[in-house]
Short mmCIF file of C-alpha atoms in Angstrom, two decimals:
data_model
loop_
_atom_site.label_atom_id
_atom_site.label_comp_id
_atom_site.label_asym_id
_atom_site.label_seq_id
_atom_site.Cartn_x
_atom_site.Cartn_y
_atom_site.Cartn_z
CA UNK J 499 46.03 -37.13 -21.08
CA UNK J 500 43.66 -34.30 -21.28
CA UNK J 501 43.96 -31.07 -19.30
CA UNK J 502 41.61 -28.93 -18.10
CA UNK J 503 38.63 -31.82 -18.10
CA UNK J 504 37.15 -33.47 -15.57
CA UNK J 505 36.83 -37.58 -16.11
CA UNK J 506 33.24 -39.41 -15.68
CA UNK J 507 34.90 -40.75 -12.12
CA UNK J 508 36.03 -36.78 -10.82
CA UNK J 509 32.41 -35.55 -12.04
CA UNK J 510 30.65 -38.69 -10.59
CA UNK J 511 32.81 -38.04 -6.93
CA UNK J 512 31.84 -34.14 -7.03
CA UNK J 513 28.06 -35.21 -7.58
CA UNK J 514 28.21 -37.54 -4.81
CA UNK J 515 29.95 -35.14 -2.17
CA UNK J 516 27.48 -32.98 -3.50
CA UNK J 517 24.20 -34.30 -2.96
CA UNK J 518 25.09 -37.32 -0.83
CA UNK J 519 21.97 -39.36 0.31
CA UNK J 520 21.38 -42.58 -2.49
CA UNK J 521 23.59 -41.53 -4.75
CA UNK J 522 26.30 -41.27 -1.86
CA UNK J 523 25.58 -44.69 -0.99
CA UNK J 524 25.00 -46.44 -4.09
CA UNK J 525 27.90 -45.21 -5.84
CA UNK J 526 30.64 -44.19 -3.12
CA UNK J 527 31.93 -48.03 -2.60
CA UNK J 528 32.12 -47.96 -6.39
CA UNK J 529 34.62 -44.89 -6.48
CA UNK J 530 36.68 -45.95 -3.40
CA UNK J 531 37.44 -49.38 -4.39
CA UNK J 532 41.09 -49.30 -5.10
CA UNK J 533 41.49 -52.54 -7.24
CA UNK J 534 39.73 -51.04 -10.03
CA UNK J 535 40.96 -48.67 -13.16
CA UNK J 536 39.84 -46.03 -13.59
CA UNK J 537 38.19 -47.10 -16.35
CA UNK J 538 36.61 -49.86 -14.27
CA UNK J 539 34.96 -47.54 -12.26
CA UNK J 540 33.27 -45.40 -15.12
CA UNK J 541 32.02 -48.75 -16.25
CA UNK J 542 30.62 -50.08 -13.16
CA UNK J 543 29.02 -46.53 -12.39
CA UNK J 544 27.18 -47.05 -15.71
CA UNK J 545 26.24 -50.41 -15.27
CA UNK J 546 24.34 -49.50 -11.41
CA UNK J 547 23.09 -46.59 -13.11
CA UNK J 548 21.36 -48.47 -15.91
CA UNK J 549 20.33 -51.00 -13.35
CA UNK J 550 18.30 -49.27 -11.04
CA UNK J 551 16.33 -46.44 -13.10
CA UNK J 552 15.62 -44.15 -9.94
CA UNK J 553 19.40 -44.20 -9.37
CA UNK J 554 19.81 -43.10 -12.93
CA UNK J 555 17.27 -40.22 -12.75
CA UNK J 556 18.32 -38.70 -9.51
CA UNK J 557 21.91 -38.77 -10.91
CA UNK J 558 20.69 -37.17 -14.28
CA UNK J 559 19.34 -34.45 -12.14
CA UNK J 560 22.09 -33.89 -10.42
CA UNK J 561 24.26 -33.30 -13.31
CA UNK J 562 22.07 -31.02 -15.09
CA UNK J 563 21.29 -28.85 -11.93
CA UNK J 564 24.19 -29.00 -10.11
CA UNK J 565 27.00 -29.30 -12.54
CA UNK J 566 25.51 -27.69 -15.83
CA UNK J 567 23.63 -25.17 -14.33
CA UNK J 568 26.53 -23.65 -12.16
CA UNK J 569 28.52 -23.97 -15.10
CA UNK J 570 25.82 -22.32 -17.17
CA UNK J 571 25.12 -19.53 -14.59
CA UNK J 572 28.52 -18.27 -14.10
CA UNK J 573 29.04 -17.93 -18.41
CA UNK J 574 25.36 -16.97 -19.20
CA UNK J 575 26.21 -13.08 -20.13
CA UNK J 576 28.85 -13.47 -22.82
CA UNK J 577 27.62 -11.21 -25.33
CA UNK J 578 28.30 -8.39 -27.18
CA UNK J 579 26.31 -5.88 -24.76
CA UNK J 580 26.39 -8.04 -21.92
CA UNK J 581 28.00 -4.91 -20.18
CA UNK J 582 24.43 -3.46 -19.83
CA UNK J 583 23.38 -6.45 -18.17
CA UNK J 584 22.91 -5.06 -14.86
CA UNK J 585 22.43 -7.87 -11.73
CA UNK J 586 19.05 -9.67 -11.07
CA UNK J 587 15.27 -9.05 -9.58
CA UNK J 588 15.33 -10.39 -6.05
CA UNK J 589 12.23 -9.50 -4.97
CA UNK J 590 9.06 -8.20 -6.77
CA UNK J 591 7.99 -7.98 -10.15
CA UNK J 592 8.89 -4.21 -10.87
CA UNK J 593 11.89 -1.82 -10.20
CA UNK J 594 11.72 2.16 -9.69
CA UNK J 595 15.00 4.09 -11.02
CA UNK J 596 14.41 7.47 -9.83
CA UNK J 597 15.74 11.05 -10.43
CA UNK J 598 15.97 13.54 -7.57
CA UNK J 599 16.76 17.13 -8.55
CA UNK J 600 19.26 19.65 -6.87
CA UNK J 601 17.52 22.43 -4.59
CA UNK J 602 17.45 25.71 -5.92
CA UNK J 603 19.61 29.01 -4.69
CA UNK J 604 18.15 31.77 -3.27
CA UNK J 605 19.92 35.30 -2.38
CA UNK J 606 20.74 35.38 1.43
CA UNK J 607 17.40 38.68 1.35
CA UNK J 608 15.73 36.47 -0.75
CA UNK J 609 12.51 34.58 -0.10
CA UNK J 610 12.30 30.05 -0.54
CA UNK J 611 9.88 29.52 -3.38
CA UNK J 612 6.52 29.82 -2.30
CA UNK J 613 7.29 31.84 0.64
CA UNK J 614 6.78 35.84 1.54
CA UNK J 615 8.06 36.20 4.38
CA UNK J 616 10.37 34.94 7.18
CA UNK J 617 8.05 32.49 8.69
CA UNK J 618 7.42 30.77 5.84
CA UNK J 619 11.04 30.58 4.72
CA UNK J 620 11.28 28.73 8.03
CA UNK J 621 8.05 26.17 8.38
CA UNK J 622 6.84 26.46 4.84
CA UNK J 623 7.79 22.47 3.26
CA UNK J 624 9.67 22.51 -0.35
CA UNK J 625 8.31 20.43 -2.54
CA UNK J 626 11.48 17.84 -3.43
CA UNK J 627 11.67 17.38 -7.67
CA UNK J 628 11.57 13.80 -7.54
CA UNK J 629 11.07 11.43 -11.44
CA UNK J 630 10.16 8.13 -11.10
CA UNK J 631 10.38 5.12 -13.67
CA UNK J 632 9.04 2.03 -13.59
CA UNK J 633 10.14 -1.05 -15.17
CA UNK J 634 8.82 -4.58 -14.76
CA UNK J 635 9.40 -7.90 -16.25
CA UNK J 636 8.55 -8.51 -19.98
CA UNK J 637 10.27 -10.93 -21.28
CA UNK J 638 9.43 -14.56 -20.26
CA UNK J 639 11.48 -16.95 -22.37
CA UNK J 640 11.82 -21.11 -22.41
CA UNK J 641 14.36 -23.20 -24.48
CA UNK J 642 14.27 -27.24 -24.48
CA UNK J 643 16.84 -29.58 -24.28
CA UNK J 644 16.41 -33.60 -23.95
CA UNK J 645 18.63 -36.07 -22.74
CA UNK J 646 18.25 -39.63 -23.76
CA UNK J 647 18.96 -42.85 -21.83
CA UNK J 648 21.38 -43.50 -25.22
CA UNK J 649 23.19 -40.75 -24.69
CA UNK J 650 24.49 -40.91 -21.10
CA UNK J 651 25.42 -44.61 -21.65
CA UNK J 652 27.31 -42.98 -24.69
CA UNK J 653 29.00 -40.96 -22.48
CA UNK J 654 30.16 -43.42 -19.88
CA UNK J 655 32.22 -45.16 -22.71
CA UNK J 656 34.87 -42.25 -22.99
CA UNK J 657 37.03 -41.41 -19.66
CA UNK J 658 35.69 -38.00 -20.16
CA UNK J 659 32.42 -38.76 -21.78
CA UNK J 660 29.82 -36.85 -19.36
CA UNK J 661 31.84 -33.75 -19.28
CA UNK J 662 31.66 -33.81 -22.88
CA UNK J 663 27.84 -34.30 -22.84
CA UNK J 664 27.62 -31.11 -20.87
CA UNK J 665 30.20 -29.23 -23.12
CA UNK J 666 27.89 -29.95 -25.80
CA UNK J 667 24.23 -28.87 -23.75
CA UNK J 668 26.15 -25.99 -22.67
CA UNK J 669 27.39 -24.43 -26.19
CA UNK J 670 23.74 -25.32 -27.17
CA UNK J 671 21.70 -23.43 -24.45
CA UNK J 672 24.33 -20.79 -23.97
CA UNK J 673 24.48 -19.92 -27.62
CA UNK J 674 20.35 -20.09 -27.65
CA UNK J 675 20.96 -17.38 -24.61
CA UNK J 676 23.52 -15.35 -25.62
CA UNK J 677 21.44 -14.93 -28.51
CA UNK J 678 18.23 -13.82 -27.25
CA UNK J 679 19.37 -11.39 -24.38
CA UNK J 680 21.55 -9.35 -27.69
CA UNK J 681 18.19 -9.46 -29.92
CA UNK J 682 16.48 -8.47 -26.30
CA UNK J 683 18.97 -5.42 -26.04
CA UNK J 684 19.17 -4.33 -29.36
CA UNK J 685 15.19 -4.17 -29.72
CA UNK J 686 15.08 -2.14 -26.50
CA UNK J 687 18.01 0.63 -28.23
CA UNK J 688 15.55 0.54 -31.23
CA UNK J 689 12.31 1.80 -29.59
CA UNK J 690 14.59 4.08 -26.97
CA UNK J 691 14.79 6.15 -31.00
CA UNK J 692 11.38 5.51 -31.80
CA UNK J 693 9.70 6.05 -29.03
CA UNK J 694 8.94 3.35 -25.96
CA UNK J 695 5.01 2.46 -24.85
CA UNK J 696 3.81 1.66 -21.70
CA UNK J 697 3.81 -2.54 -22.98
CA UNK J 698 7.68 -1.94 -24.12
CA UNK J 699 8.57 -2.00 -20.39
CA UNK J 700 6.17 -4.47 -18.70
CA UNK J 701 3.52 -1.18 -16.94
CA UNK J 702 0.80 -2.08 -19.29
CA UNK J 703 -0.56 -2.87 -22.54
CA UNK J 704 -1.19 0.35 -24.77
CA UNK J 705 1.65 -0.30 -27.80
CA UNK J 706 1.00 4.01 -28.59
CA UNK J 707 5.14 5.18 -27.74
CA UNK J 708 4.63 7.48 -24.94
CA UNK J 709 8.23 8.30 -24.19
CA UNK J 710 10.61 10.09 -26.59
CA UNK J 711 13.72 11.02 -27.30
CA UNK J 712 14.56 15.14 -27.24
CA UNK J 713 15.73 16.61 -31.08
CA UNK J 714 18.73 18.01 -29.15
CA UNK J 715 20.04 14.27 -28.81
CA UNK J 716 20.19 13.83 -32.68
CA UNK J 717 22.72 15.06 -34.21
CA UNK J 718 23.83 14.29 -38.00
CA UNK J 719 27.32 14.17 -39.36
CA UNK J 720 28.30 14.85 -42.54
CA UNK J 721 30.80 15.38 -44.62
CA UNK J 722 32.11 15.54 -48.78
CA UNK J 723 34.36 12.39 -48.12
CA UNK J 724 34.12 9.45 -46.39
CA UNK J 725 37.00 10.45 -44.28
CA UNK J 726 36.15 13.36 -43.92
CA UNK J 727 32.80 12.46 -42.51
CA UNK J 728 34.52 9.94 -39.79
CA UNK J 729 36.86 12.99 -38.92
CA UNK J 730 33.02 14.90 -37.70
CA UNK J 731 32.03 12.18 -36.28
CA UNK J 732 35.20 11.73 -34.13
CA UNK J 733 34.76 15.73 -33.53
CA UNK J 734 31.08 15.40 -32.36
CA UNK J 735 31.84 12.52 -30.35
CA UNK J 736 35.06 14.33 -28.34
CA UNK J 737 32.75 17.37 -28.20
CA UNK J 738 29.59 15.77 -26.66
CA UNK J 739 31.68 13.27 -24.11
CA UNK J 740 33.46 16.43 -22.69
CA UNK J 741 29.56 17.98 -22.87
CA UNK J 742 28.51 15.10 -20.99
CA UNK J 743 30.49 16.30 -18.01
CA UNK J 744 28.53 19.00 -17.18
CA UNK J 745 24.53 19.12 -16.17
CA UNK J 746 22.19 19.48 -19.18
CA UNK J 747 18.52 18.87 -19.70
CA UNK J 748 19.26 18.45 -23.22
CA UNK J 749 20.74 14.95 -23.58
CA UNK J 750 18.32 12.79 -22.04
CA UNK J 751 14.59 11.51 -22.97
CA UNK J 752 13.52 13.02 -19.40
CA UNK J 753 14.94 16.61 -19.72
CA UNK J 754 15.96 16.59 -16.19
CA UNK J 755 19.59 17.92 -15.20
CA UNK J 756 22.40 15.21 -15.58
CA UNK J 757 25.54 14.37 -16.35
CA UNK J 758 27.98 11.79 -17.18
CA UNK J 759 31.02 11.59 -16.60
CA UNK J 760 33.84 10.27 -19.70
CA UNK J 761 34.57 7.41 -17.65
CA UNK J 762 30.91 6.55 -17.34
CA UNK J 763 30.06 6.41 -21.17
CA UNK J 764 29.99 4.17 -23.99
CA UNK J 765 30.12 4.15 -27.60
CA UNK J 766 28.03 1.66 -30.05
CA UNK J 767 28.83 1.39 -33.18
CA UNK J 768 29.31 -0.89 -36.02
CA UNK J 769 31.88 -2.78 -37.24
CA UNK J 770 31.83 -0.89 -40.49
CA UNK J 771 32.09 2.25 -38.96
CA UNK J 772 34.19 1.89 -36.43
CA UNK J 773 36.68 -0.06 -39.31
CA UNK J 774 36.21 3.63 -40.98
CA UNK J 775 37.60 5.08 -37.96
CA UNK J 776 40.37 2.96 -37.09
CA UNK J 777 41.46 3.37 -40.56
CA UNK J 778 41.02 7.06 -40.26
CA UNK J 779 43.23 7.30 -36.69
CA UNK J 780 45.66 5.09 -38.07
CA UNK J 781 46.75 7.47 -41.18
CA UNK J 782 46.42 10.29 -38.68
CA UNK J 783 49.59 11.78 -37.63
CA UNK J 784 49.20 13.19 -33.77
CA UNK J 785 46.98 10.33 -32.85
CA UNK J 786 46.75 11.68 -29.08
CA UNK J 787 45.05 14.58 -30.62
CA UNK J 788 41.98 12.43 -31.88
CA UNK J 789 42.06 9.42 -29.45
CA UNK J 790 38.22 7.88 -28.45
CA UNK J 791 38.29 8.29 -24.61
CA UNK J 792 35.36 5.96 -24.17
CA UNK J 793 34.78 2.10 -24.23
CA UNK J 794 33.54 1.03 -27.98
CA UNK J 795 31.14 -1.29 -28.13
CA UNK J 796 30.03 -3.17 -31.15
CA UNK J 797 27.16 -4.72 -32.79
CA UNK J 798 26.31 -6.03 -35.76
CA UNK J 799 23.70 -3.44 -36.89
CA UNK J 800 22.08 -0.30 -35.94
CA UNK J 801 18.33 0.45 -37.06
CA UNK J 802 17.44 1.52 -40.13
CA UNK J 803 16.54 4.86 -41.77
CA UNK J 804 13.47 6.53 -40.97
CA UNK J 805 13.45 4.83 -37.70
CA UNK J 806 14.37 7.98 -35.25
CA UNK J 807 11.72 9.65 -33.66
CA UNK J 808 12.20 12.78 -31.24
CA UNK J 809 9.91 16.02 -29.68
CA UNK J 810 7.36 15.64 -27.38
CA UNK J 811 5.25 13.60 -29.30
CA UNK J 812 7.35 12.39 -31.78
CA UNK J 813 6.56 15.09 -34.24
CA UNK J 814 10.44 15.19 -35.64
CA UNK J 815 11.02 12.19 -37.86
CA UNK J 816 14.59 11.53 -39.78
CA UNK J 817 13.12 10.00 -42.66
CA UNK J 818 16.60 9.95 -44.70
CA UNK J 819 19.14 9.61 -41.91
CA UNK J 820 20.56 6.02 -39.96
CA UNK J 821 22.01 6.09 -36.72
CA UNK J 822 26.16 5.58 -37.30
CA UNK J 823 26.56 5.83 -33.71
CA UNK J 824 25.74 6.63 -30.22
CA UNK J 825 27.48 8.09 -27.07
CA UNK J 826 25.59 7.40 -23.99
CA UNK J 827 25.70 6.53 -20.48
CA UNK J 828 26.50 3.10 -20.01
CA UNK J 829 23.36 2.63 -17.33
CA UNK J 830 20.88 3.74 -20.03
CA UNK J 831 20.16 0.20 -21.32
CA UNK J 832 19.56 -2.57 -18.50
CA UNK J 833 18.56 -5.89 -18.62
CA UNK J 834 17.62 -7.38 -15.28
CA UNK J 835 16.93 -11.47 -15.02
CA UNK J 836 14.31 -12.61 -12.68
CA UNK J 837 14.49 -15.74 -13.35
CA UNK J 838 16.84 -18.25 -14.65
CA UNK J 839 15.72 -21.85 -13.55
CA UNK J 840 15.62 -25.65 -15.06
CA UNK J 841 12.38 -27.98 -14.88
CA UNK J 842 12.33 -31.80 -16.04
CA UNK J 843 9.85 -34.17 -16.87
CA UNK J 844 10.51 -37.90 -18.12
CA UNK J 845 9.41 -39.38 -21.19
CA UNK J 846 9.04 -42.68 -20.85
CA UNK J 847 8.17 -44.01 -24.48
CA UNK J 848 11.60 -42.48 -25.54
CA UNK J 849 13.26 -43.38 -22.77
CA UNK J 850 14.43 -39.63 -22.74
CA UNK J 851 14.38 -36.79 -20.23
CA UNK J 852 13.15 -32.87 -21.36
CA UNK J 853 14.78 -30.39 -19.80
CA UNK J 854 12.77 -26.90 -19.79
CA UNK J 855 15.43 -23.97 -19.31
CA UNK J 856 13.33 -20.65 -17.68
CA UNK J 857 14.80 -17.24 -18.54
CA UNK J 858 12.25 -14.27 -17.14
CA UNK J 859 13.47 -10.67 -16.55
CA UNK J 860 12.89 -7.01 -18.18
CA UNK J 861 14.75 -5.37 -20.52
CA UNK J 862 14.33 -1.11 -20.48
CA UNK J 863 15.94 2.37 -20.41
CA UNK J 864 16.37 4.67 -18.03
CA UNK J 865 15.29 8.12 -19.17
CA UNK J 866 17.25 10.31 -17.00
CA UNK J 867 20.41 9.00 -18.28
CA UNK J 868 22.21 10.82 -20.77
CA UNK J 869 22.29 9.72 -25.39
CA UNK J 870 23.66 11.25 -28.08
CA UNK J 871 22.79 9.71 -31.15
CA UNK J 872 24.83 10.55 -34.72
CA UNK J 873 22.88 10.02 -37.51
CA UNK J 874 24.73 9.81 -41.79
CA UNK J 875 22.32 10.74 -44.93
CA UNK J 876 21.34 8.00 -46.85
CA UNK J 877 23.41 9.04 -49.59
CA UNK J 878 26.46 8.58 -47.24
CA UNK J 879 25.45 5.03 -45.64
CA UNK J 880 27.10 2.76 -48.89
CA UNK J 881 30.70 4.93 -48.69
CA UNK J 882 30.26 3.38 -44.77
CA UNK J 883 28.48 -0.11 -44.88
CA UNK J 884 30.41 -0.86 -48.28
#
């Protein structure tokens, strides 16, 4: 006997307590007579079901939206950077991350800002540094499934036949997901280096990149050996983590004062470098002395050369140098859904039902957060991708 599935009779009883009404009385005498198998019962659900056509649809419905999509909910960020996946939009189209800066020190004789003399030291208002950023959604996705009239009859001729059927909708739309929120991600890391327009993040529709990164948060690595390359990198990473700790304007795209603490950062990388490195740390002796404090991340590429961008109007370029990796704050990159929802409509000539899977949200960055990115020549990239 199977383990860990549910048979067509345990998923047909959970519908049932579920959502009640016809399909609670229809199908309830069914389940508690006791004189039948088992397998009886799957049959004779089938049989009622194919016998009375709004009984079938409502109990199609049910399983996709009750069963599948609770299912489908609770596994839908299972990817790579799903880490930077960050909770949903409850209300509103747009979200405001925003910076507030310490107050200044004065001497104990010395005047506020602004102010000459007592009096105004004690009415005069200070004007609070406060950065705002906007996101807002921009990203509005579909996918398409259909279930035919074939296939849940299929599926009542197995004991565990309809949690099968929703196995299989589930790798399908999951994978389609999974797929599309990393592509969603990645794109967003790509124009953080290249600078981000106002359309990037849902505030309007001007493409020009308005929003770059500073040349102090490029940094390239190199060395004569491959090894001894990876052995900079490891450097410049220790270096710039510990860096992180303390408040710099230097490190982020909104050259405000932050920090990060080691706990709080992340490192993305591939899987080519980062097999460079955990080659390198294995052959090293003391490896306590050149241990990666932070979480590693990896994906399957990072963008290509001649892709970084930095200065205030992304006057620097990097025409010869990749991105190896990046240290950064593991809030920079957020993807927010706003929507994740399922519509239906029958088709009757194919005795079929479409199911239209919604998946709205915004994908951005969040400028006062801290990135270092390490960039390799392209002379250097085959001794790492090879």
């Amino acid at each position: 006997m199977a383990t860990g599935k549910k048979t067509n009779v345990e998923v047909t009883q959970a519908l049932v307590n579920d959502v009640g009404g016809e399909l609670k009385a229809e199908l309830q005498p069914i389940l508690d007579d006791q004189t039948m198998s088992t397998e009886q019962k799957s049959r004779a659900i089938s049989s009622k079901l194919f016998g009375y056509s709004v009984l079938k649809n409502a109990f199609i419905g049910a399983l996709v939206n009750k069963v599948f999509m609770t299912r489908f909910w609770s596994k839908a960020w299972e990817n790579p950077l799903k880490m930077f996946v960050d909770g949903n939009i409850t209300y509103g189209y747009t979200i405001e991350d925003l910076y507030v800066d310490a107050s200044d020190a004065v001497d104990y004789s010395q005047h506020f800002e602004g102010g000459t003399t007592e009096c105004d030291d004690i009415f005069k208002l200070v004007d609070n540094k406060v950065y705002a950023n906007y996101l807002s959604i921009n990203f509005e996705k579909k996918f398409k499934t259909t279930i035919k009239d074939f296939d849940l009859r299929r599926a009542f001729t197995s004991e565990y036949g309809l949690g099968d059927m929703i196995s299989q909708l589930m790798a399908k739309n999951t994978r389609g997901l999974y797929r599309l929120e990393y592509n969603l991600l990645k794109d967003m890391l790509t124009k953080y280096m290249s600078g981000i327009s106002q359309k990037d993040v849902g505030m309007g529709t001007s493409t020009t990149p308005t929003q770059f990164i500073q040349d102090s948060q490029v940094t390239k690595v190199t060395g004569e050996t491959t090894a001894e390359l990876i052995e900079n990198l490891l450097l410049n990473i220790r270096i710039y983590g510990e860096q992180f700790e303390f408040e710099s304007d230097k490190y982020n795209s909104a050259g405000v004062m932050q920090f990060s603490p080691m706990s709080d950062t992340v490192i993305v990388t591939t899987p080519q470098v980062y097999g460079h490195i955990d080659n390198y740390l294995a052959k090293t002796y003391n490896e306590d002395r050149v241990k990666i404090l932070n979480k590693i991340i990896l994906i399957d590429s990072l963008p290509d050369v001649n892709v970084i961008k930095s200065g205030d109007n992304g006057e620097t370029s990097y025409t010869s140098d990749k991105p190896i990796a990046l240290l950064m704050d593991s809030k920079l990159l957020q993807l927010k859904p706003s929507l994740l929802e399922m519509r239906e409509i029958e088709n009757p000539n194919a005795l079929a039902k479409n199911y239209f899977l919604h998946f709205h949200g915004l994908v951005g960055i969040v400028p006062f957060l801290n990135c270092k990115i390490f960039t390799a020549t392209e002379e250097q990239l085959p001794k790492l991708e090879g």
